[in-house]
N, CA, C and O atoms as a Maestro MAE file, in Angstrom:
{
 s_m_m2io_version
 :::
 2.0.0
}

f_m_ct {
 s_m_title
 :::
 protein
 m_atom[236] {
  # First column is atom index #
  i_m_mmod_type
  r_m_x_coord
  r_m_y_coord
  r_m_z_coord
  i_m_residue_number
  s_m_chain_name
  s_m_pdb_residue_name
  s_m_pdb_atom_name
  i_m_atomic_number
  :::
  1 25 164.417 -33.269 30.970 1 A "MET " " N  " 7
  2 3 165.376 -33.810 30.888 1 A "MET " " CA " 6
  3 2 166.533 -33.543 32.003 1 A "MET " " C  " 6
  4 15 166.655 -32.397 32.434 1 A "MET " " O  " 8
  5 25 167.230 -34.394 32.392 2 A "THR " " N  " 7
  6 3 167.798 -33.803 33.503 2 A "THR " " CA " 6
  7 2 169.495 -33.931 33.436 2 A "THR " " C  " 6
  8 15 170.083 -35.007 33.340 2 A "THR " " O  " 8
  9 25 169.957 -32.994 33.485 3 A "THR " " N  " 7
  10 3 171.594 -32.925 33.388 3 A "THR " " CA " 6
  11 2 172.458 -33.121 34.258 3 A "THR " " C  " 6
  12 15 172.607 -32.147 34.995 3 A "THR " " O  " 8
  13 25 173.198 -34.123 34.516 4 A "LEU " " N  " 7
  14 3 173.873 -34.600 35.924 4 A "LEU " " CA " 6
  15 2 175.778 -33.944 35.282 4 A "LEU " " C  " 6
  16 15 176.524 -34.321 34.379 4 A "LEU " " O  " 8
  17 25 175.871 -32.840 36.354 5 A "LEU " " N  " 7
  18 3 177.472 -32.660 35.951 5 A "LEU " " CA " 6
  19 2 178.040 -33.546 37.062 5 A "LEU " " C  " 6
  20 15 177.677 -34.001 38.146 5 A "LEU " " O  " 8
  21 25 179.001 -33.564 36.342 6 A "THR " " N  " 7
  22 3 180.424 -34.275 36.906 6 A "THR " " CA " 6
  23 2 181.306 -33.841 36.579 6 A "THR " " C  " 6
  24 15 181.258 -33.375 35.441 6 A "THR " " O  " 8
  25 25 182.506 -33.731 37.271 7 A "ARG " " N  " 7
  26 3 184.073 -33.056 37.737 7 A "ARG " " CA " 6
  27 2 185.003 -34.444 37.154 7 A "ARG " " C  " 6
  28 15 185.095 -35.661 37.312 7 A "ARG " " O  " 8
  29 25 185.543 -33.416 36.451 8 A "PRO " " N  " 7
  30 3 186.713 -34.150 35.671 8 A "PRO " " CA " 6
  31 2 187.896 -35.192 36.694 8 A "PRO " " C  " 6
  32 15 188.631 -34.621 37.500 8 A "PRO " " O  " 8
  33 25 187.944 -36.708 36.528 9 A "GLU " " N  " 7
  34 3 188.960 -36.949 37.278 9 A "GLU " " CA " 6
  35 2 190.243 -36.332 37.044 9 A "GLU " " C  " 6
  36 15 190.518 -35.622 36.076 9 A "GLU " " O  " 8
  37 25 191.084 -36.680 38.087 10 A "LEU " " N  " 7
  38 3 192.468 -35.828 38.530 10 A "LEU " " CA " 6
  39 2 193.643 -36.537 37.473 10 A "LEU " " C  " 6
  40 15 193.740 -37.654 36.965 10 A "LEU " " O  " 8
  41 25 194.163 -35.757 37.440 11 A "THR " " N  " 7
  42 3 194.878 -35.584 36.461 11 A "THR " " CA " 6
  43 2 196.417 -35.541 36.903 11 A "THR " " C  " 6
  44 15 196.462 -35.562 38.133 11 A "THR " " O  " 8
  45 25 198.066 -35.474 36.165 12 A "ALA " " N  " 7
  46 3 198.847 -35.483 36.715 12 A "ALA " " CA " 6
  47 2 199.009 -33.970 36.591 12 A "ALA " " C  " 6
  48 15 199.864 -33.574 37.383 12 A "ALA " " O  " 8
  49 25 198.490 -33.031 35.885 13 A "VAL " " N  " 7
  50 3 198.023 -31.522 36.343 13 A "VAL " " CA " 6
  51 2 197.769 -30.603 37.432 13 A "VAL " " C  " 6
  52 15 198.110 -29.464 37.751 13 A "VAL " " O  " 8
  53 25 196.746 -31.909 38.060 14 A "ASP " " N  " 7
  54 3 196.351 -31.238 39.412 14 A "ASP " " CA " 6
  55 2 197.198 -30.827 40.428 14 A "ASP " " C  " 6
  56 15 197.990 -31.753 40.601 14 A "ASP " " O  " 8
  57 25 197.418 -30.004 41.116 15 A "ARG " " N  " 7
  58 3 198.031 -29.731 42.360 15 A "ARG " " CA " 6
  59 2 197.729 -29.667 43.577 15 A "ARG " " C  " 6
  60 15 196.690 -29.025 43.734 15 A "ARG " " O  " 8
  61 25 198.157 -30.033 44.483 16 A "CYS " " N  " 7
  62 3 197.641 -30.277 45.965 16 A "CYS " " CA " 6
  63 2 197.750 -28.292 46.145 16 A "CYS " " C  " 6
  64 15 198.619 -27.544 45.698 16 A "CYS " " O  " 8
  65 25 196.577 -27.973 46.915 17 A "ASP " " N  " 7
  66 3 196.147 -26.912 47.059 17 A "ASP " " CA " 6
  67 2 197.091 -25.879 48.165 17 A "ASP " " C  " 6
  68 15 197.226 -24.659 48.071 17 A "ASP " " O  " 8
  69 25 197.632 -26.729 49.140 18 A "ARG " " N  " 7
  70 3 198.613 -26.539 50.124 18 A "ARG " " CA " 6
  71 2 199.931 -26.858 49.669 18 A "ARG " " C  " 6
  72 15 200.766 -26.360 50.423 18 A "ARG " " O  " 8
  73 25 200.465 -27.539 48.664 19 A "CYS " " N  " 7
  74 3 201.919 -27.714 48.894 19 A "CYS " " CA " 6
  75 2 202.219 -27.784 47.501 19 A "CYS " " C  " 6
  76 15 203.433 -27.709 47.309 19 A "CYS " " O  " 8
  77 25 201.354 -27.935 46.177 20 A "GLY " " N  " 7
  78 3 201.532 -27.827 45.012 20 A "GLY " " CA " 6
  79 2 202.412 -29.522 44.509 20 A "GLY " " C  " 6
  80 15 202.941 -29.726 43.417 20 A "GLY " " O  " 8
  81 25 202.354 -30.211 45.317 21 A "ALA " " N  " 7
  82 3 202.407 -31.942 45.283 21 A "ALA " " CA " 6
  83 2 201.289 -32.452 44.296 21 A "ALA " " C  " 6
  84 15 200.439 -31.609 44.010 21 A "ALA " " O  " 8
  85 25 201.167 -33.612 43.772 22 A "ALA " " N  " 7
  86 3 200.456 -34.216 42.794 22 A "ALA " " CA " 6
  87 2 199.094 -34.721 43.351 22 A "ALA " " C  " 6
  88 15 199.051 -35.782 43.975 22 A "ALA " " O  " 8
  89 25 197.995 -33.981 43.134 23 A "ALA " " N  " 7
  90 3 196.747 -33.986 43.908 23 A "ALA " " CA " 6
  91 2 196.058 -35.366 43.458 23 A "ALA " " C  " 6
  92 15 195.857 -35.829 42.335 23 A "ALA " " O  " 8
  93 25 195.678 -36.014 45.163 24 A "GLN " " N  " 7
  94 3 195.305 -37.215 45.018 24 A "GLN " " CA " 6
  95 2 194.267 -37.703 45.548 24 A "GLN " " C  " 6
  96 15 193.961 -38.895 45.550 24 A "GLN " " O  " 8
  97 25 193.368 -36.367 46.264 25 A "VAL " " N  " 7
  98 3 192.289 -36.392 46.794 25 A "VAL " " CA " 6
  99 2 191.559 -35.002 45.988 25 A "VAL " " C  " 6
  100 15 192.326 -34.194 45.463 25 A "VAL " " O  " 8
  101 25 189.626 -34.701 45.898 26 A "ARG " " N  " 7
  102 3 189.141 -33.812 45.550 26 A "ARG " " CA " 6
  103 2 188.057 -33.610 46.819 26 A "ARG " " C  " 6
  104 15 187.041 -34.292 46.951 26 A "ARG " " O  " 8
  105 25 188.436 -32.645 47.630 27 A "ALA " " N  " 7
  106 3 186.926 -32.581 48.431 27 A "ALA " " CA " 6
  107 2 186.275 -31.606 47.820 27 A "ALA " " C  " 6
  108 15 186.706 -30.663 47.157 27 A "ALA " " O  " 8
  109 25 184.955 -31.988 48.164 28 A "ILE " " N  " 7
  110 3 183.701 -31.111 47.024 28 A "ILE " " CA " 6
  111 2 182.991 -30.725 49.012 28 A "ILE " " C  " 6
  112 15 182.800 -31.304 50.082 28 A "ILE " " O  " 8
  113 25 182.874 -29.478 48.413 29 A "LEU " " N  " 7
  114 3 182.303 -28.743 49.521 29 A "LEU " " CA " 6
  115 2 180.848 -28.272 49.362 29 A "LEU " " C  " 6
  116 15 180.435 -27.803 48.302 29 A "LEU " " O  " 8
  117 25 180.282 -28.380 50.183 30 A "PRO " " N  " 7
  118 3 178.769 -28.322 50.632 30 A "PRO " " CA " 6
  119 2 178.398 -27.049 49.598 30 A "PRO " " C  " 6
  120 15 177.534 -27.448 48.818 30 A "PRO " " O  " 8
  121 25 178.699 -25.892 49.377 31 A "SER " " N  " 7
  122 3 178.692 -24.573 48.835 31 A "SER " " CA " 6
  123 2 179.443 -24.721 47.123 31 A "SER " " C  " 6
  124 15 179.633 -23.923 46.205 31 A "SER " " O  " 8
  125 25 179.656 -25.885 47.292 32 A "GLY " " N  " 7
  126 3 179.917 -26.099 45.928 32 A "GLY " " CA " 6
  127 2 181.586 -26.236 45.321 32 A "GLY " " C  " 6
  128 15 181.995 -26.841 44.329 32 A "GLY " " O  " 8
  129 25 182.283 -25.475 46.273 33 A "GLY " " N  " 7
  130 3 183.827 -24.803 45.759 33 A "GLY " " CA " 6
  131 2 184.355 -26.626 46.433 33 A "GLY " " C  " 6
  132 15 183.876 -27.492 47.165 33 A "GLY " " O  " 8
  133 25 185.474 -26.425 45.695 34 A "GLU " " N  " 7
  134 3 186.577 -27.492 46.077 34 A "GLU " " CA " 6
  135 2 187.437 -27.592 46.000 34 A "GLU " " C  " 6
  136 15 187.864 -27.014 45.000 34 A "GLU " " O  " 8
  137 25 188.443 -28.273 46.774 35 A "LEU " " N  " 7
  138 3 190.237 -28.620 47.057 35 A "LEU " " CA " 6
  139 2 190.527 -29.551 46.826 35 A "LEU " " C  " 6
  140 15 189.961 -30.624 47.033 35 A "LEU " " O  " 8
  141 25 191.856 -29.224 46.154 36 A "LEU " " N  " 7
  142 3 192.454 -30.419 45.686 36 A "LEU " " CA " 6
  143 2 193.380 -30.927 46.921 36 A "LEU " " C  " 6
  144 15 193.970 -29.929 47.337 36 A "LEU " " O  " 8
  145 25 193.745 -32.059 47.669 37 A "PHE " " N  " 7
  146 3 195.013 -32.390 48.116 37 A "PHE " " CA " 6
  147 2 195.722 -33.315 47.657 37 A "PHE " " C  " 6
  148 15 195.396 -34.084 46.752 37 A "PHE " " O  " 8
  149 25 197.012 -33.294 48.414 38 A "CYS " " N  " 7
  150 3 197.887 -34.565 48.535 38 A "CYS " " CA " 6
  151 2 197.682 -35.574 49.201 38 A "CYS " " C  " 6
  152 15 197.042 -35.409 50.240 38 A "CYS " " O  " 8
  153 25 198.122 -36.896 48.870 39 A "GLY " " N  " 7
  154 3 197.560 -37.947 50.358 39 A "GLY " " CA " 6
  155 2 197.787 -37.099 51.667 39 A "GLY " " C  " 6
  156 15 197.001 -37.003 52.610 39 A "GLY " " O  " 8
  157 25 199.420 -36.312 51.489 40 A "HIS " " N  " 7
  158 3 199.245 -36.453 53.537 40 A "HIS " " CA " 6
  159 2 198.576 -35.244 53.785 40 A "HIS " " C  " 6
  160 15 198.605 -34.976 54.986 40 A "HIS " " O  " 8
  161 25 197.856 -34.230 52.955 41 A "HIS " " N  " 7
  162 3 197.260 -33.154 53.259 41 A "HIS " " CA " 6
  163 2 195.975 -33.414 53.503 41 A "HIS " " C  " 6
  164 15 195.305 -32.685 54.234 41 A "HIS " " O  " 8
  165 25 195.477 -34.529 52.888 42 A "ALA " " N  " 7
  166 3 194.120 -34.829 52.618 42 A "ALA " " CA " 6
  167 2 193.983 -35.566 54.088 42 A "ALA " " C  " 6
  168 15 192.943 -35.304 54.694 42 A "ALA " " O  " 8
  169 25 195.071 -36.606 54.832 43 A "ARG " " N  " 7
  170 3 194.656 -37.063 55.950 43 A "ARG " " CA " 6
  171 2 195.132 -35.979 56.769 43 A "ARG " " C  " 6
  172 15 194.720 -36.189 57.910 43 A "ARG " " O  " 8
  173 25 195.831 -34.879 56.719 44 A "GLU " " N  " 7
  174 3 195.931 -33.836 57.861 44 A "GLU " " CA " 6
  175 2 194.530 -33.385 58.335 44 A "GLU " " C  " 6
  176 15 193.999 -33.350 59.445 44 A "GLU " " O  " 8
  177 25 194.153 -33.076 57.178 45 A "HIS " " N  " 7
  178 3 192.511 -32.400 57.202 45 A "HIS " " CA " 6
  179 2 191.413 -32.927 56.674 45 A "HIS " " C  " 6
  180 15 190.624 -32.342 55.933 45 A "HIS " " O  " 8
  181 25 191.329 -34.414 57.178 46 A "SER " " N  " 7
  182 3 190.256 -35.239 56.768 46 A "SER " " CA " 6
  183 2 189.481 -34.754 58.079 46 A "SER " " C  " 6
  184 15 189.049 -33.620 57.871 46 A "SER " " O  " 8
  185 25 189.261 -35.063 58.935 47 A "ALA " " N  " 7
  186 3 188.916 -34.418 60.362 47 A "ALA " " CA " 6
  187 2 187.912 -33.335 60.203 47 A "ALA " " C  " 6
  188 15 186.731 -33.622 60.395 47 A "ALA " " O  " 8
  189 25 188.272 -32.020 59.847 48 A "LYS " " N  " 7
  190 3 187.650 -30.864 59.133 48 A "LYS " " CA " 6
  191 2 186.959 -31.137 57.701 48 A "LYS " " C  " 6
  192 15 185.955 -30.428 57.649 48 A "LYS " " O  " 8
  193 25 187.074 -31.713 56.799 49 A "LEU " " N  " 7
  194 3 186.334 -32.219 55.821 49 A "LEU " " CA " 6
  195 2 185.305 -32.915 56.098 49 A "LEU " " C  " 6
  196 15 184.295 -32.770 55.409 49 A "LEU " " O  " 8
  197 25 185.327 -33.772 57.107 50 A "ARG " " N  " 7
  198 3 184.193 -34.747 57.430 50 A "ARG " " CA " 6
  199 2 183.228 -33.780 58.507 50 A "ARG " " C  " 6
  200 15 182.013 -33.979 58.496 50 A "ARG " " O  " 8
  201 25 183.585 -33.130 59.081 51 A "GLU " " N  " 7
  202 3 183.129 -31.771 59.961 51 A "GLU " " CA " 6
  203 2 182.136 -31.298 58.880 51 A "GLU " " C  " 6
  204 15 180.909 -31.357 58.957 51 A "GLU " " O  " 8
  205 25 182.861 -30.826 57.879 52 A "LEU " " N  " 7
  206 3 182.079 -29.774 57.305 52 A "LEU " " CA " 6
  207 2 181.271 -30.089 56.170 52 A "LEU " " C  " 6
  208 15 180.870 -29.335 55.283 52 A "LEU " " O  " 8
  209 25 180.990 -31.998 56.419 53 A "ALA " " N  " 7
  210 3 180.128 -32.493 55.170 53 A "ALA " " CA " 6
  211 2 180.382 -32.420 53.626 53 A "ALA " " C  " 6
  212 15 179.549 -32.479 52.722 53 A "ALA " " O  " 8
  213 25 181.902 -32.258 53.541 54 A "ALA " " N  " 7
  214 3 182.540 -32.597 52.321 54 A "ALA " " CA " 6
  215 2 182.551 -33.820 51.916 54 A "ALA " " C  " 6
  216 15 182.935 -34.689 52.699 54 A "ALA " " O  " 8
  217 25 181.961 -34.295 50.077 55 A "GLU " " N  " 7
  218 3 182.300 -35.101 49.574 55 A "GLU " " CA " 6
  219 2 183.744 -35.737 49.469 55 A "GLU " " C  " 6
  220 15 184.468 -34.870 48.979 55 A "GLU " " O  " 8
  221 25 184.301 -36.623 49.665 56 A "ILE " " N  " 7
  222 3 185.739 -36.847 49.235 56 A "ILE " " CA " 6
  223 2 185.718 -37.862 47.930 56 A "ILE " " C  " 6
  224 15 184.986 -38.847 48.020 56 A "ILE " " O  " 8
  225 25 186.523 -37.660 46.665 57 A "GLN " " N  " 7
  226 3 187.111 -38.356 45.732 57 A "GLN " " CA " 6
  227 2 188.013 -38.628 45.792 57 A "GLN " " C  " 6
  228 15 188.768 -37.656 45.827 57 A "GLN " " O  " 8
  229 25 188.751 -40.042 45.854 58 A "GLN " " N  " 7
  230 3 189.569 -40.297 45.616 58 A "GLN " " CA " 6
  231 2 190.459 -40.498 43.885 58 A "GLN " " C  " 6
  232 15 189.926 -41.254 43.072 58 A "GLN " " O  " 8
  233 25 191.654 -39.833 43.535 59 A "GLY " " N  " 7
  234 3 192.085 -39.731 42.336 59 A "GLY " " CA " 6
  235 2 192.904 -40.638 42.104 59 A "GLY " " C  " 6
  236 15 193.439 -40.719 40.998 59 A "GLY " " O  " 8
  :::
 }
 m_bond[235] {
  # First column is bond index #
  i_m_from
  i_m_to
  i_m_order
  :::
  1 1 2 1
  2 2 3 1
  3 3 4 2
  4 3 5 1
  5 5 6 1
  6 6 7 1
  7 7 8 2
  8 7 9 1
  9 9 10 1
  10 10 11 1
  11 11 12 2
  12 11 13 1
  13 13 14 1
  14 14 15 1
  15 15 16 2
  16 15 17 1
  17 17 18 1
  18 18 19 1
  19 19 20 2
  20 19 21 1
  21 21 22 1
  22 22 23 1
  23 23 24 2
  24 23 25 1
  25 25 26 1
  26 26 27 1
  27 27 28 2
  28 27 29 1
  29 29 30 1
  30 30 31 1
  31 31 32 2
  32 31 33 1
  33 33 34 1
  34 34 35 1
  35 35 36 2
  36 35 37 1
  37 37 38 1
  38 38 39 1
  39 39 40 2
  40 39 41 1
  41 41 42 1
  42 42 43 1
  43 43 44 2
  44 43 45 1
  45 45 46 1
  46 46 47 1
  47 47 48 2
  48 47 49 1
  49 49 50 1
  50 50 51 1
  51 51 52 2
  52 51 53 1
  53 53 54 1
  54 54 55 1
  55 55 56 2
  56 55 57 1
  57 57 58 1
  58 58 59 1
  59 59 60 2
  60 59 61 1
  61 61 62 1
  62 62 63 1
  63 63 64 2
  64 63 65 1
  65 65 66 1
  66 66 67 1
  67 67 68 2
  68 67 69 1
  69 69 70 1
  70 70 71 1
  71 71 72 2
  72 71 73 1
  73 73 74 1
  74 74 75 1
  75 75 76 2
  76 75 77 1
  77 77 78 1
  78 78 79 1
  79 79 80 2
  80 79 81 1
  81 81 82 1
  82 82 83 1
  83 83 84 2
  84 83 85 1
  85 85 86 1
  86 86 87 1
  87 87 88 2
  88 87 89 1
  89 89 90 1
  90 90 91 1
  91 91 92 2
  92 91 93 1
  93 93 94 1
  94 94 95 1
  95 95 96 2
  96 95 97 1
  97 97 98 1
  98 98 99 1
  99 99 100 2
  100 99 101 1
  101 101 102 1
  102 102 103 1
  103 103 104 2
  104 103 105 1
  105 105 106 1
  106 106 107 1
  107 107 108 2
  108 107 109 1
  109 109 110 1
  110 110 111 1
  111 111 112 2
  112 111 113 1
  113 113 114 1
  114 114 115 1
  115 115 116 2
  116 115 117 1
  117 117 118 1
  118 118 119 1
  119 119 120 2
  120 119 121 1
  121 121 122 1
  122 122 123 1
  123 123 124 2
  124 123 125 1
  125 125 126 1
  126 126 127 1
  127 127 128 2
  128 127 129 1
  129 129 130 1
  130 130 131 1
  131 131 132 2
  132 131 133 1
  133 133 134 1
  134 134 135 1
  135 135 136 2
  136 135 137 1
  137 137 138 1
  138 138 139 1
  139 139 140 2
  140 139 141 1
  141 141 142 1
  142 142 143 1
  143 143 144 2
  144 143 145 1
  145 145 146 1
  146 146 147 1
  147 147 148 2
  148 147 149 1
  149 149 150 1
  150 150 151 1
  151 151 152 2
  152 151 153 1
  153 153 154 1
  154 154 155 1
  155 155 156 2
  156 155 157 1
  157 157 158 1
  158 158 159 1
  159 159 160 2
  160 159 161 1
  161 161 162 1
  162 162 163 1
  163 163 164 2
  164 163 165 1
  165 165 166 1
  166 166 167 1
  167 167 168 2
  168 167 169 1
  169 169 170 1
  170 170 171 1
  171 171 172 2
  172 171 173 1
  173 173 174 1
  174 174 175 1
  175 175 176 2
  176 175 177 1
  177 177 178 1
  178 178 179 1
  179 179 180 2
  180 179 181 1
  181 181 182 1
  182 182 183 1
  183 183 184 2
  184 183 185 1
  185 185 186 1
  186 186 187 1
  187 187 188 2
  188 187 189 1
  189 189 190 1
  190 190 191 1
  191 191 192 2
  192 191 193 1
  193 193 194 1
  194 194 195 1
  195 195 196 2
  196 195 197 1
  197 197 198 1
  198 198 199 1
  199 199 200 2
  200 199 201 1
  201 201 202 1
  202 202 203 1
  203 203 204 2
  204 203 205 1
  205 205 206 1
  206 206 207 1
  207 207 208 2
  208 207 209 1
  209 209 210 1
  210 210 211 1
  211 211 212 2
  212 211 213 1
  213 213 214 1
  214 214 215 1
  215 215 216 2
  216 215 217 1
  217 217 218 1
  218 218 219 1
  219 219 220 2
  220 219 221 1
  221 221 222 1
  222 222 223 1
  223 223 224 2
  224 223 225 1
  225 225 226 1
  226 226 227 1
  227 227 228 2
  228 227 229 1
  229 229 230 1
  230 230 231 1
  231 231 232 2
  232 231 233 1
  233 233 234 1
  234 234 235 1
  235 235 236 2
  :::
 }
}
């Protein structure tokens, strides 16, 4: 039996790791870690996240 792990949807309690605003984007790093960003910081760091091959999930 294969088990698929999924991450929960972003909610109002999830906050941006940079500024504390409501998180709108989850960036899942290849190492398995994750970063949460508001829309502003997601756009600011999008090029670096693509370079790192992060999976981006819109909340």
